[in-house]
Amino acid sequence: MEAEGTTPLKFLEGQRVYLRPFQQEDAALVYRATYVGEGRRLTGTQRLFSPQIVQDFVAKIASMEDSSRVDFVIVLHESNEVAGEVVLNSIDRLNRSANIRIGLFDDAYFGKGYGSEAMLLMLHYGFGNLNLHRIELGVYDFNPRAAHVYEKLGFRREGLRRDALFSDHHYHDEIMMSLLEDEFRALHPAKP
């Protein structure tokens, strides 16, 4: 939640959500989100995090000194409530490529379209502002809902990392997907 009486920072704006840079105050939300059961499962998160590790990480990404990544929190327009994060990481400026990932901080935000809108905003930013040519991601085989959303955004399946994750007594494949700038522009023309 944004501080009362302050004007929220809105870096990228959509209909229902906006994206803004991380602030140190977001550390508590991020820490709590690392223990949301469904979010942990869908992202394949297995590591445990201390409050200090999360606080240090948020301080690092809030400084925006790492040119290989762009991290934003997803905020709901209606309430200024922080719903999650969307990140372009492993940015390779020479080859004009990056990885994208998204995480919602609570199960209550799932299935409402917030993630799709945040992804679209970040893809516009990646292709339109960072001049990327290729954006890729991985999604586990037990998350067909996310794979469907990514395909609706224009991502294409291009490979499989077999048995990439061991979770809950089973191995799971990671589906590799990518989107190229011309494919994205054909589906999602830039607004004038």
Coordinates of C-alpha atoms in Angstrom, one line a residue:
M1 CA 0.0 0.0 0.0
E2 CA 1.3 3.5 -0.9
A3 CA 1.8 6.0 2.0
E4 CA -1.3 8.0 2.8
G5 CA -1.4 11.5 1.3
T6 CA 1.4 10.9 -1.1
T7 CA 1.1 11.0 -4.9
P8 CA 2.0 7.5 -6.1
L9 CA 4.9 7.1 -8.6
K10 CA 3.4 5.8 -11.9
F11 CA 6.1 4.8 -14.3
L12 CA 4.0 2.8 -16.7
E13 CA 0.2 3.0 -16.6
G14 CA -2.5 0.6 -17.8
Q15 CA -6.2 0.5 -17.3
R16 CA -6.3 -1.3 -14.0
V17 CA -2.7 -1.4 -12.9
Y18 CA 0.4 0.8 -13.0
L19 CA 4.1 -0.1 -12.6
R20 CA 6.5 1.8 -10.5
P21 CA 10.1 1.2 -9.3
F22 CA 10.7 -0.7 -6.0
Q23 CA 11.0 1.3 -2.8
Q24 CA 12.6 0.1 0.4
E25 CA 9.2 0.0 2.0
D26 CA 8.2 -2.8 -0.3
A27 CA 10.6 -5.2 1.4
A28 CA 8.0 -6.3 3.9
L29 CA 5.5 -7.2 1.2
V30 CA 8.2 -9.0 -0.8
Y31 CA 9.2 -11.0 2.3
R32 CA 5.6 -12.0 3.0
A33 CA 5.1 -12.9 -0.7
T34 CA 8.0 -15.4 -0.6
Y35 CA 5.8 -17.5 1.7
V36 CA 2.6 -17.5 -0.2
G37 CA 2.0 -21.2 -1.0
E38 CA 0.5 -21.0 -4.5
G39 CA 3.0 -18.3 -5.6
R40 CA 5.9 -20.4 -4.4
R41 CA 4.6 -23.4 -6.1
L42 CA 3.9 -21.7 -9.5
T43 CA 7.3 -20.1 -9.6
G44 CA 9.2 -23.1 -8.4
T45 CA 10.6 -21.2 -5.4
Q46 CA 12.3 -23.6 -3.0
R47 CA 14.7 -21.4 -1.1
L48 CA 13.8 -19.9 2.2
F49 CA 14.5 -16.2 2.7
S50 CA 15.2 -14.2 5.9
P51 CA 13.8 -10.7 6.3
Q52 CA 17.4 -9.3 6.0
I53 CA 18.1 -11.1 2.7
V54 CA 14.9 -9.7 1.3
Q55 CA 15.6 -6.2 2.6
D56 CA 19.1 -6.2 1.1
F57 CA 17.7 -7.5 -2.2
V58 CA 15.0 -4.8 -2.4
A59 CA 17.6 -2.1 -1.5
K60 CA 19.7 -3.4 -4.4
I61 CA 17.0 -3.4 -7.0
A62 CA 15.5 -0.1 -5.7
S63 CA 18.9 1.5 -6.3
M64 CA 18.5 0.6 -10.1
E65 CA 22.3 0.4 -10.4
D66 CA 22.2 -3.1 -12.1
S67 CA 21.9 -2.4 -15.8
S68 CA 21.1 -6.1 -16.5
R69 CA 17.6 -5.8 -15.0
V70 CA 14.5 -3.6 -14.6
D71 CA 12.3 -4.4 -11.7
F72 CA 8.8 -2.9 -11.1
V73 CA 6.1 -3.5 -8.6
I74 CA 2.5 -3.9 -9.9
V75 CA 0.1 -1.5 -8.2
L76 CA -3.7 -1.5 -8.5
H77 CA -5.0 1.9 -9.7
E78 CA -8.2 1.6 -7.6
S79 CA -6.6 1.1 -4.2
N80 CA -2.8 1.8 -4.8
E81 CA -2.3 -1.7 -3.4
V82 CA 0.9 -3.5 -4.4
A83 CA -0.2 -6.7 -6.1
G84 CA 3.1 -8.1 -7.3
E85 CA 6.2 -7.6 -9.4
V86 CA 7.3 -7.8 -13.0
V87 CA 10.9 -8.0 -14.0
L88 CA 13.1 -7.9 -17.1
N89 CA 16.3 -9.6 -16.2
S90 CA 19.4 -11.0 -17.9
I91 CA 19.2 -8.0 -20.2
D92 CA 21.8 -8.5 -23.0
R93 CA 22.1 -5.2 -24.8
L94 CA 24.5 -6.6 -27.5
N95 CA 22.0 -9.3 -28.6
R96 CA 18.9 -7.2 -27.6
S97 CA 17.4 -9.9 -25.5
A98 CA 16.1 -10.4 -22.0
N99 CA 14.2 -12.7 -19.7
I100 CA 10.8 -11.7 -18.2
R101 CA 9.2 -13.0 -15.0
I102 CA 6.2 -12.0 -13.0
G103 CA 4.9 -12.8 -9.6
L104 CA 1.8 -11.8 -7.8
F105 CA 2.1 -11.4 -4.0
D106 CA -1.1 -13.0 -2.9
D107 CA -3.5 -15.7 -4.2
A108 CA -6.3 -13.0 -4.1
Y109 CA -4.8 -11.3 -7.1
F110 CA -4.7 -14.5 -9.3
G111 CA -7.1 -14.8 -12.2
K112 CA -8.2 -11.2 -12.3
G113 CA -6.1 -10.0 -15.3
Y114 CA -3.6 -7.9 -13.3
G115 CA -0.7 -10.1 -14.3
S116 CA -1.6 -10.0 -18.0
E117 CA -1.9 -6.2 -18.0
A118 CA 1.4 -5.8 -16.1
M119 CA 3.2 -8.2 -18.6
L120 CA 1.8 -6.2 -21.5
L121 CA 3.1 -2.9 -20.0
M122 CA 6.5 -4.4 -19.4
L123 CA 6.6 -5.9 -22.9
H124 CA 5.8 -2.5 -24.4
Y125 CA 8.6 -1.1 -22.3
G126 CA 11.1 -3.8 -23.3
F127 CA 10.5 -3.6 -27.0
G128 CA 9.6 0.1 -27.2
N129 CA 12.0 1.7 -24.7
L130 CA 14.8 -0.7 -24.2
N131 CA 14.9 -1.6 -28.0
L132 CA 14.9 -5.4 -27.3
H133 CA 14.4 -7.8 -30.1
R134 CA 13.7 -11.0 -28.1
I135 CA 12.1 -11.6 -24.7
E136 CA 11.9 -15.1 -23.2
L137 CA 10.5 -16.9 -20.2
G138 CA 10.1 -20.3 -18.7
V139 CA 6.9 -21.7 -17.2
Y140 CA 6.5 -25.1 -15.5
D141 CA 4.3 -27.8 -17.0
F142 CA 1.9 -27.7 -14.0
N143 CA 1.0 -24.1 -14.7
P144 CA -1.1 -24.3 -18.0
R145 CA -3.0 -21.1 -17.0
A146 CA 0.1 -19.0 -17.2
A147 CA 1.3 -20.7 -20.4
H148 CA -2.1 -19.8 -22.0
V149 CA -1.8 -16.2 -20.9
Y150 CA 1.7 -16.0 -22.3
E151 CA 0.5 -17.5 -25.6
K152 CA -2.3 -14.9 -25.7
L153 CA 0.3 -12.2 -25.4
G154 CA 2.2 -13.7 -28.4
F155 CA 4.8 -15.9 -26.8
R156 CA 5.6 -19.1 -28.7
R157 CA 6.8 -22.4 -27.3
E158 CA 10.2 -23.1 -28.5
G159 CA 11.6 -25.8 -26.3
L160 CA 11.5 -27.9 -23.1
R161 CA 13.9 -28.2 -20.2
R162 CA 13.0 -31.8 -19.2
D163 CA 12.8 -32.6 -15.5
A164 CA 14.1 -29.0 -14.7
L165 CA 12.3 -28.8 -11.3
F166 CA 12.0 -31.3 -8.5
S167 CA 9.0 -30.4 -6.3
D168 CA 6.6 -32.3 -4.2
H169 CA 8.2 -35.6 -4.9
H170 CA 8.1 -35.2 -8.7
Y171 CA 10.2 -33.8 -11.6
H172 CA 8.5 -31.2 -13.7
D173 CA 9.4 -29.9 -17.2
E174 CA 10.0 -26.2 -17.9
I175 CA 8.4 -24.9 -21.1
M176 CA 10.6 -22.3 -22.8
M177 CA 8.8 -19.6 -24.6
S178 CA 9.9 -16.4 -26.5
L179 CA 8.5 -13.4 -28.2
L180 CA 10.2 -11.4 -30.9
E181 CA 9.7 -7.7 -31.5
D182 CA 8.0 -8.0 -34.9
E183 CA 5.5 -10.6 -33.5
F184 CA 4.7 -8.4 -30.6
R185 CA 4.2 -5.3 -32.7
A186 CA 1.9 -7.2 -35.0
L187 CA -0.3 -8.2 -32.1
H188 CA 0.0 -5.1 -29.9
P189 CA 0.6 -2.0 -31.9
A190 CA 2.0 1.0 -30.0
K191 CA -0.5 3.6 -28.9
P192 CA -0.1 7.0 -30.6

